[in-house]
Tab-separated table of C-alpha atoms in Angstrom:
chain	number	residue	atom	x	y	z
A	636	MET	CA	0.000	0.000	0.000
A	637	ARG	CA	2.672	2.516	0.871
A	638	THR	CA	6.372	3.124	1.245
A	639	ALA	CA	9.314	5.432	0.843
A	640	PRO	CA	13.060	5.122	1.078
A	641	HIS	CA	13.817	4.445	4.721
A	642	LEU	CA	10.916	6.567	5.948
A	643	THR	CA	8.278	5.780	8.509
A	644	ARG	CA	4.839	4.854	7.271
A	645	ARG	CA	3.495	8.298	8.134
A	646	ALA	CA	6.312	10.107	6.350
A	647	LEU	CA	6.002	8.041	3.194
A	648	LEU	CA	3.752	9.914	0.865
A	649	ALA	CA	4.542	13.266	2.390
A	650	ALA	CA	8.006	12.766	0.938
A	651	ALA	CA	6.478	11.995	-2.461
A	652	ALA	CA	8.558	8.868	-2.676
A	653	ALA	CA	6.253	6.010	-1.809
A	654	SER	CA	8.208	2.867	-2.487
A	655	VAL	CA	8.409	-0.790	-1.782
A	656	THR	CA	11.779	-2.315	-1.373
A	657	THR	CA	12.695	-5.866	-1.352
A	658	GLY	CA	15.741	-7.669	-0.490
A	659	ILE	CA	17.920	-9.746	1.732
A	660	ALA	CA	20.716	-7.859	3.419
A	661	THR	CA	23.417	-10.364	2.469
A	662	ALA	CA	24.142	-12.171	-0.759
A	663	ALA	CA	22.633	-15.613	-1.012
A	664	ALA	CA	25.636	-17.090	-2.783
A	665	ALA	CA	29.037	-17.894	-1.351
A	666	PRO	CA	31.861	-15.463	-2.143
A	667	SER	CA	33.420	-18.003	-4.490
A	668	GLN	CA	30.260	-17.929	-6.592
A	669	THR	CA	29.683	-14.172	-6.901
A	670	SER	CA	32.034	-11.231	-6.664
A	671	ALA	CA	31.928	-7.545	-7.487
A	672	ALA	CA	34.555	-5.169	-8.792
A	673	PRO	CA	34.204	-1.429	-9.390
A	674	ARG	CA	34.189	-1.191	-13.168
A	675	SER	CA	32.671	1.325	-15.537
A	676	LEU	CA	29.559	0.303	-17.394
A	677	PRO	CA	30.437	-0.919	-20.897
A	678	ALA	CA	29.818	1.710	-23.533
A	679	ALA	CA	28.759	-0.660	-26.300
A	680	ALA	CA	25.119	-1.445	-27.038
A	681	PHE	CA	24.042	-4.946	-26.014
A	682	ALA	CA	21.804	-7.358	-27.888
A	683	GLY	CA	22.281	-10.181	-25.434
A	684	PHE	CA	19.385	-9.470	-23.092
A	685	ARG	CA	15.664	-8.854	-23.157
A	686	THR	CA	13.006	-7.576	-20.798
A	687	ALA	CA	9.250	-7.136	-20.872
A	688	GLY	CA	9.488	-4.377	-18.266
A	689	ARG	CA	9.258	-0.660	-18.907
A	690	VAL	CA	12.751	0.646	-19.601
A	691	LYS	CA	14.425	3.465	-21.493
A	692	ARG	CA	17.546	2.859	-23.543
A	693	ALA	CA	20.361	5.331	-22.995
A	694	ALA	CA	22.829	6.543	-25.611
A	695	ASP	CA	25.580	4.220	-24.321
A	696	GLY	CA	23.431	1.119	-24.808
A	697	SER	CA	22.473	0.706	-21.163
A	698	VAL	CA	18.861	0.880	-20.060
A	699	GLN	CA	17.226	2.903	-17.286
A	700	TYR	CA	14.197	1.957	-15.196
A	701	THR	CA	12.303	2.612	-11.960
A	702	TRP	CA	9.372	0.151	-11.745
A	703	PRO	CA	9.731	-2.848	-9.387
A	704	GLY	CA	10.232	-6.349	-10.730
A	705	ILE	CA	12.117	-5.269	-13.864
A	706	ALA	CA	13.950	-8.375	-15.084
A	707	PHE	CA	16.662	-8.884	-17.695
A	708	GLU	CA	17.104	-12.297	-19.276
A	709	GLY	CA	20.075	-13.562	-21.247
A	710	ARG	CA	21.996	-16.617	-22.411
A	711	PHE	CA	25.717	-17.335	-22.386
A	712	ARG	CA	28.238	-20.070	-22.890
A	713	GLY	CA	31.107	-20.477	-20.477
A	714	THR	CA	32.094	-20.666	-16.829
A	715	GLY	CA	30.906	-17.248	-15.719
A	716	VAL	CA	28.897	-14.131	-16.444
A	717	GLY	CA	29.196	-10.498	-15.406
A	718	ILE	CA	26.306	-8.180	-14.620
A	719	ALA	CA	26.976	-4.488	-15.259
A	720	LEU	CA	24.953	-2.153	-13.034
A	721	ASP	CA	24.915	1.436	-11.892
A	722	ASP	CA	22.523	1.569	-8.939
A	723	SER	CA	23.140	2.527	-5.329
A	724	VAL	CA	19.477	2.276	-4.288
A	725	ASN	CA	17.974	-1.063	-5.358
A	726	ASP	CA	18.515	-4.743	-4.607
A	727	TYR	CA	18.694	-7.467	-7.251
A	728	ASP	CA	18.597	-11.247	-7.459
A	729	ILE	CA	20.861	-13.104	-9.885
A	730	GLN	CA	19.421	-16.344	-11.223
A	731	ILE	CA	21.418	-18.903	-13.197
A	732	ASP	CA	19.532	-21.693	-14.955
A	733	GLY	CA	16.449	-20.860	-12.914
A	734	THR	CA	18.144	-20.858	-9.493
A	735	THR	CA	18.907	-17.774	-7.428
A	736	VAL	CA	22.660	-17.767	-6.776
A	737	GLY	CA	23.142	-14.317	-5.284
A	738	THR	CA	21.565	-11.075	-4.132
A	739	LEU	CA	23.113	-7.690	-4.862
A	740	VAL	CA	22.249	-5.144	-2.175
A	741	THR	CA	22.508	-1.579	-3.522
A	742	PRO	CA	25.482	-2.612	-5.676
A	743	GLY	CA	26.475	0.847	-6.927
A	744	ARG	CA	28.529	1.208	-10.115
A	745	THR	CA	29.960	-2.284	-10.517
A	746	THR	CA	30.240	-5.344	-12.656
A	747	SER	CA	29.341	-8.334	-10.486
A	748	TRP	CA	30.471	-11.783	-11.554
A	749	VAL	CA	29.083	-15.271	-11.140
A	750	LYS	CA	31.989	-17.695	-11.567
A	751	ASP	CA	32.982	-21.345	-11.403
A	752	LEU	CA	30.083	-22.610	-13.484
A	753	THR	CA	30.131	-25.675	-15.710
A	754	ASP	CA	31.549	-24.794	-19.124
A	755	THR	CA	28.315	-25.099	-21.095
A	756	GLU	CA	25.315	-23.005	-22.109
A	757	HIS	CA	23.425	-21.228	-19.321
A	758	THR	CA	20.557	-18.820	-18.811
A	759	VAL	CA	20.934	-15.746	-16.629
A	760	ARG	CA	18.213	-13.561	-15.179
A	761	LEU	CA	18.654	-10.361	-13.206
A	762	VAL	CA	15.562	-9.119	-11.372
A	763	LYS	CA	15.035	-5.868	-9.452
A	764	ARG	CA	13.604	-6.753	-6.063
A	765	THR	CA	12.861	-3.224	-4.882
A	766	GLU	CA	10.756	-0.178	-5.638
A	767	SER	CA	12.506	3.096	-6.438
A	768	PRO	CA	10.057	5.595	-7.932
A	769	TRP	CA	12.388	8.411	-6.902
A	770	ALA	CA	15.630	6.906	-8.275
A	771	VAL	CA	16.683	5.460	-11.628
A	772	GLY	CA	18.632	2.207	-11.944
A	773	ARG	CA	20.865	1.461	-14.923
A	774	PHE	CA	21.712	-1.932	-16.411
A	775	GLY	CA	24.667	-2.187	-18.783
A	776	GLY	CA	24.247	-5.756	-19.979
A	777	PHE	CA	25.684	-9.214	-19.423
A	778	LEU	CA	29.385	-9.952	-20.036
A	779	ALA	CA	30.921	-13.343	-20.726
A	780	ALA	CA	33.839	-14.617	-18.663
A	781	ARG	CA	37.126	-15.188	-20.460
A	782	GLY	CA	36.718	-17.885	-23.109
A	783	GLY	CA	32.927	-17.623	-23.005
A	784	LYS	CA	30.352	-15.942	-25.180
A	785	ILE	CA	27.113	-14.032	-24.756
A	786	LEU	CA	24.458	-15.772	-26.854
A	787	PRO	CA	21.367	-14.281	-28.517
A	788	ALA	CA	18.721	-13.290	-26.002
A	789	PRO	CA	15.884	-15.711	-25.214
A	790	ALA	CA	12.796	-15.468	-27.375
A	791	ALA	CA	9.809	-13.509	-26.116
A	792	ARG	CA	7.007	-15.571	-24.628
A	793	SER	CA	3.686	-15.651	-26.416
A	794	ARG	CA	1.700	-15.134	-23.212
A	795	GLN	CA	1.762	-11.672	-21.651
A	796	ILE	CA	0.227	-10.313	-18.442
A	797	GLU	CA	0.350	-6.802	-17.025
A	798	PHE	CA	-0.040	-6.260	-13.284
A	799	ILE	CA	-1.139	-2.796	-12.157
A	800	GLY	CA	-1.379	-1.943	-8.489
A	801	ASP	CA	0.010	-0.744	-5.191
A	802	SER	CA	2.181	-2.291	-2.480
A	803	PHE	CA	0.312	-5.602	-2.540
A	804	THR	CA	1.183	-5.970	-6.229
A	805	ALA	CA	4.776	-4.807	-5.589
A	806	GLY	CA	5.454	-7.363	-2.847
A	807	TYR	CA	6.028	-4.756	-0.132
A	808	GLY	CA	7.706	-6.252	2.923
A	809	ASN	CA	6.725	-9.778	1.915
A	810	ALA	CA	9.974	-11.429	3.073
A	811	SER	CA	9.921	-9.992	6.596
A	812	GLY	CA	8.086	-12.630	8.621
A	813	THR	CA	7.200	-9.938	11.157
A	814	ARG	CA	4.868	-6.958	10.835
A	815	ASP	CA	7.352	-4.611	12.445
A	816	CYS	CA	10.425	-4.986	10.242
A	817	SER	CA	12.300	-1.972	11.588
A	818	ALA	CA	14.724	-4.224	13.485
A	819	ASN	CA	15.428	-6.714	10.699
A	820	GLY	CA	16.468	-4.510	7.814
A	821	GLY	CA	13.385	-2.428	7.168
A	822	VAL	CA	11.136	-2.584	4.146
A	823	ASP	CA	13.995	-2.264	1.676
A	824	ARG	CA	15.721	-5.463	2.748
A	825	ASN	CA	12.504	-7.378	3.355
A	826	SER	CA	10.657	-7.082	0.064
A	827	ASN	CA	10.931	-9.213	-3.030
A	828	ALA	CA	8.909	-8.119	-6.047
A	829	ASP	CA	9.838	-11.332	-7.854
A	830	LEU	CA	7.970	-13.364	-5.235
A	831	ALA	CA	4.779	-11.316	-5.291
A	832	PHE	CA	1.607	-13.015	-6.489
A	833	GLY	CA	1.786	-11.591	-10.029
A	834	PRO	CA	5.222	-12.923	-11.005
A	835	LEU	CA	4.412	-16.233	-9.298
A	836	THR	CA	1.344	-16.667	-11.495
A	837	ALA	CA	3.135	-15.444	-14.628
A	838	ARG	CA	5.902	-18.000	-14.198
A	839	LYS	CA	3.405	-20.821	-13.737
A	840	LEU	CA	1.848	-19.763	-17.044
A	841	ASP	CA	5.243	-19.194	-18.735
A	842	ALA	CA	4.162	-15.635	-19.468
A	843	ASP	CA	6.105	-12.410	-19.877
A	844	TYR	CA	4.823	-9.744	-17.521
A	845	GLN	CA	5.055	-6.170	-16.374
A	846	GLN	CA	4.801	-5.370	-12.657
A	847	ASN	CA	3.675	-1.757	-12.773
A	848	ALA	CA	3.138	-1.235	-9.054
A	849	PHE	CA	3.563	1.898	-6.940
A	850	SER	CA	3.134	1.599	-3.176
A	851	GLY	CA	0.890	4.042	-1.403
A	852	ARG	CA	-0.947	5.112	-4.554
A	853	GLY	CA	-4.655	4.801	-5.253
A	854	MET	CA	-6.944	5.424	-8.166
A	855	VAL	CA	-7.827	8.915	-6.918
A	856	ARG	CA	-6.497	9.048	-3.336
A	857	ASN	CA	-3.153	8.007	-1.894
A	858	TYR	CA	-2.583	6.391	1.479
A	859	ASN	CA	-3.878	8.611	4.288
A	860	GLY	CA	-4.534	11.395	1.793
A	861	GLY	CA	-0.823	11.905	1.136
A	862	ASP	CA	0.750	13.765	-1.798
A	863	PRO	CA	-2.528	15.414	-2.858
A	864	GLY	CA	-2.955	16.241	-6.501
A	865	THR	CA	-1.368	12.990	-7.627
A	866	ASP	CA	-2.476	9.363	-7.722
A	867	TYR	CA	-1.484	6.180	-9.525
A	868	ARG	CA	-2.765	7.536	-12.839
A	869	THR	CA	-0.237	10.378	-12.623
A	870	TYR	CA	2.559	7.858	-13.142
A	871	TYR	CA	1.087	4.975	-15.099
A	872	ASP	CA	2.198	6.158	-18.539
A	873	ARG	CA	5.820	6.667	-17.486
A	874	ALA	CA	8.891	4.513	-17.827
A	875	LEU	CA	10.826	6.694	-15.364
A	876	LEU	CA	8.513	7.549	-12.495
A	877	ASN	CA	10.637	10.410	-11.188
A	878	VAL	CA	10.610	12.317	-14.486
A	879	ASP	CA	7.606	14.611	-14.891
A	880	GLY	CA	6.023	14.158	-18.295
A	881	ASP	CA	7.996	11.044	-19.136
A	882	VAL	CA	6.157	8.727	-21.536
A	883	TRP	CA	6.866	5.030	-21.979
A	884	ARG	CA	6.840	4.030	-25.632
A	885	LYS	CA	4.914	0.782	-25.847
A	886	PRO	CA	6.671	-1.745	-28.092
A	887	ARG	CA	4.557	-3.170	-30.880
A	888	ASP	CA	4.889	-6.645	-29.440
A	889	TRP	CA	3.558	-5.720	-25.984
A	890	ARG	CA	-0.119	-6.642	-26.151
A	891	PRO	CA	-1.022	-8.472	-22.930
A	892	GLN	CA	-3.897	-10.893	-23.091
A	893	VAL	CA	-4.656	-10.120	-19.436
A	894	VAL	CA	-4.306	-6.970	-17.319
A	895	VAL	CA	-4.829	-7.397	-13.561
A	896	ILE	CA	-5.648	-4.133	-11.765
A	897	GLY	CA	-5.337	-3.758	-7.987
A	898	LEU	CA	-6.100	-0.162	-7.015
A	899	GLY	CA	-8.348	0.907	-4.179
A	900	ILE	CA	-6.767	-0.198	-0.906
A	901	ASN	CA	-5.136	3.198	-0.475
A	902	ASP	CA	-8.230	5.081	-1.607
A	903	PHE	CA	-10.414	3.583	1.112
A	904	SER	CA	-8.243	2.242	3.948
A	905	THR	CA	-7.825	5.502	5.900
A	906	PRO	CA	-10.356	8.132	7.011
A	907	LEU	CA	-10.879	11.287	4.990
A	908	HIS	CA	-9.252	14.407	6.410
A	909	PRO	CA	-10.349	18.060	6.357
A	910	GLY	CA	-9.180	19.785	3.210
A	911	GLU	CA	-9.344	16.727	0.964
A	912	PRO	CA	-11.425	17.016	-2.232
A	913	TRP	CA	-14.045	14.628	-0.850
A	914	THR	CA	-15.966	15.496	2.296
A	915	THR	CA	-17.943	12.243	2.454
A	916	GLN	CA	-17.341	8.602	1.654
A	917	SER	CA	-20.091	8.837	-0.959
A	918	GLU	CA	-18.204	11.578	-2.800
A	919	LEU	CA	-15.012	9.496	-2.729
A	920	ILE	CA	-16.866	6.474	-4.120
A	921	THR	CA	-18.237	8.563	-6.991
A	922	ALA	CA	-14.817	9.989	-7.832
A	923	TYR	CA	-13.190	6.551	-7.589
A	924	THR	CA	-15.856	4.982	-9.807
A	925	ASN	CA	-15.588	7.651	-12.490
A	926	ALA	CA	-11.789	7.522	-12.490
A	927	TYR	CA	-11.794	3.719	-12.655
A	928	HIS	CA	-14.051	3.732	-15.704
A	929	GLY	CA	-11.755	6.256	-17.346
A	930	PHE	CA	-8.739	4.089	-16.570
A	931	LEU	CA	-10.431	1.019	-18.034
A	932	ASP	CA	-11.233	3.076	-21.126
A	933	LYS	CA	-7.523	3.944	-21.398
A	934	LEU	CA	-6.560	0.278	-21.199
A	935	ARG	CA	-9.180	-0.616	-23.819
A	936	THR	CA	-7.762	2.014	-26.167
A	937	ARG	CA	-4.208	0.842	-25.572
A	938	TYR	CA	-4.701	-2.913	-25.747
A	939	GLY	CA	-7.905	-3.447	-27.693
A	940	SER	CA	-11.200	-5.160	-27.071
A	941	ARG	CA	-9.849	-8.705	-26.775
A	942	THR	CA	-7.682	-8.121	-23.698
A	943	PHE	CA	-9.201	-9.375	-20.446
A	944	LEU	CA	-9.258	-6.702	-17.738
A	945	VAL	CA	-9.375	-8.127	-14.209
A	946	VAL	CA	-10.586	-5.693	-11.544
A	947	SER	CA	-9.377	-7.006	-8.197
A	948	ALA	CA	-10.310	-6.229	-4.618
A	949	THR	CA	-9.481	-7.635	-1.217
A	950	LEU	CA	-10.657	-7.238	2.354
A	951	VAL	CA	-10.390	-3.716	3.733
A	952	ALA	CA	-12.663	-3.966	6.751
A	953	GLY	CA	-15.377	-1.375	7.209
A	954	THR	CA	-14.997	0.162	3.756
A	955	ALA	CA	-16.853	0.123	0.455
A	956	PHE	CA	-13.788	-0.929	-1.557
A	957	ALA	CA	-14.823	-4.426	-2.608
A	958	GLU	CA	-18.474	-3.517	-3.214
A	959	THR	CA	-17.506	-0.491	-5.313
A	960	ALA	CA	-15.065	-2.502	-7.431
A	961	ARG	CA	-17.743	-5.141	-8.014
A	962	ASP	CA	-20.247	-2.480	-9.064
A	963	ILE	CA	-17.766	-1.072	-11.593
A	964	VAL	CA	-17.435	-4.480	-13.217
A	965	ARG	CA	-21.196	-4.999	-13.264
A	966	GLU	CA	-21.616	-1.678	-15.031
A	967	ARG	CA	-18.981	-2.554	-17.646
A	968	ASN	CA	-20.608	-5.916	-18.240
A	969	ALA	CA	-24.036	-4.275	-18.567
A	970	GLN	CA	-22.547	-1.995	-21.220
A	971	GLY	CA	-21.588	-5.070	-23.226
A	972	ASP	CA	-17.929	-5.573	-22.279
A	973	ASP	CA	-17.815	-9.164	-21.093
A	974	ARG	CA	-14.008	-9.164	-20.937
A	975	VAL	CA	-13.968	-7.224	-17.688
A	976	SER	CA	-14.111	-9.521	-14.661
A	977	TYR	CA	-14.157	-9.108	-10.893
A	978	TRP	CA	-11.642	-10.970	-8.744
A	979	TYR	CA	-12.006	-10.802	-4.980
A	980	TYR	CA	-9.220	-12.453	-3.023
A	981	ASP	CA	-9.125	-13.346	0.627
A	982	ASP	CA	-8.369	-16.548	2.499
A	983	PRO	CA	-8.408	-17.615	6.160
A	984	GLY	CA	-4.843	-18.844	5.698
A	985	LEU	CA	-3.434	-15.361	5.104
A	986	ASP	CA	-1.154	-14.397	8.014
A	987	ARG	CA	-0.279	-10.835	6.869
A	988	LEU	CA	3.189	-11.145	8.380
A	989	GLY	CA	4.833	-8.847	5.871
A	990	CYS	CA	5.998	-5.409	6.958
A	991	ASP	CA	3.144	-3.221	8.206
A	992	TRP	CA	0.550	-6.016	7.937
A	993	HIS	CA	1.232	-6.645	4.269
A	994	PRO	CA	0.972	-10.110	2.701
A	995	SER	CA	3.901	-12.402	3.498
A	996	LEU	CA	5.669	-14.733	1.060
A	997	HIS	CA	3.280	-17.420	2.306
A	998	ASP	CA	0.331	-15.134	1.572
A	999	HIS	CA	1.530	-14.252	-1.908
A	1000	ARG	CA	1.624	-17.957	-2.768
A	1001	ILE	CA	-1.993	-18.261	-1.602
A	1002	ILE	CA	-3.072	-15.145	-3.523
A	1003	SER	CA	-1.278	-16.408	-6.635
A	1004	GLY	CA	-3.224	-19.640	-6.378
A	1005	LEU	CA	-6.478	-17.699	-6.112
A	1006	LEU	CA	-5.516	-15.691	-9.187
A	1007	ASP	CA	-4.735	-18.921	-11.032
A	1008	GLN	CA	-8.239	-20.124	-10.256
A	1009	HIS	CA	-9.774	-16.886	-11.515
A	1010	LEU	CA	-7.783	-16.879	-14.748
A	1011	ALA	CA	-8.856	-20.482	-15.324
A	1012	THR	CA	-12.472	-19.266	-15.530
A	1013	LEU	CA	-11.694	-16.860	-18.384
A	1014	PRO	CA	-11.964	-18.070	-22.004
A	1015	LEU	CA	-8.327	-17.226	-22.705
A	1016	ASP	CA	-7.038	-18.312	-26.093
A	1017	TRP	CA	-3.295	-18.265	-25.602
């Protein structure tokens, strides 16, 4: 729902930097497996990686990004691979042949190496665990160890899913195991976007995905009324969230068959305050409903009539969130759009042991399973 770099929950949105960070404070691999050396990012353009995430290519061939869950995939032959990064804010997992072999915690400007591998063909995947709407990361590509070779990037997957949402979608604090994570690394070290429910479901379906999540943001109202005058829609069209007016250029081949939208927890979970645009809950519901319909119209224009739009809601006790989301879907269906569906997720097994009562890793696995069940009811032809 909310976050900012090393700020308290109450300071989050006031700092205009709501963020979810994910990570483990120490690398998962032994020092003999991964190492880092301060090297400049290579200047050459790279063809040996791909991503479905929203990025911007820089003049030197590197790419810039801010959304959580951005992942770069590549292939190489040899006994090792280097990962060129310039990022002192975010955490990353390195995966070789589908197994996580190391975690880079705010690596800075380095080329990190995975060594001592079998001399054969391998896959490599680098995934951004953390949110950083206020700070840009830069990836310079994969490098082969001496005697090895970077191979052509993996082919794009035919299935595509876009996940739109807040901290629940971003995986905020999901690796903590305790609701107060201030003593075990904070939100930054205890979040893992790659293990949120969206990526879990996408991998089960062998689908490419975007994880366009921004903690603390709502459809019309942010958490506790913070950062007035902005909301999730302010940022949705951007590749770089911290750049006013930035516009992500959608590639021709990005046409998701499913878009899962999770916005509303922050709109409704806290009481209205004097001075906000809405003086009553009824006024907020009307504004939320109108904005949601406009957002669905935007997605229809962008992705066409065949894309399934999943409007999700979960338990926010004592609020009209779930009922309002359901009513929006009913209205769309009544207007003849039968490819808008309502997905409500809750389960007695949810422990909410992530930071600040957010879903834990255990919970995200449950929610992913519930999403799997919902998607199975849709007449998807993929």
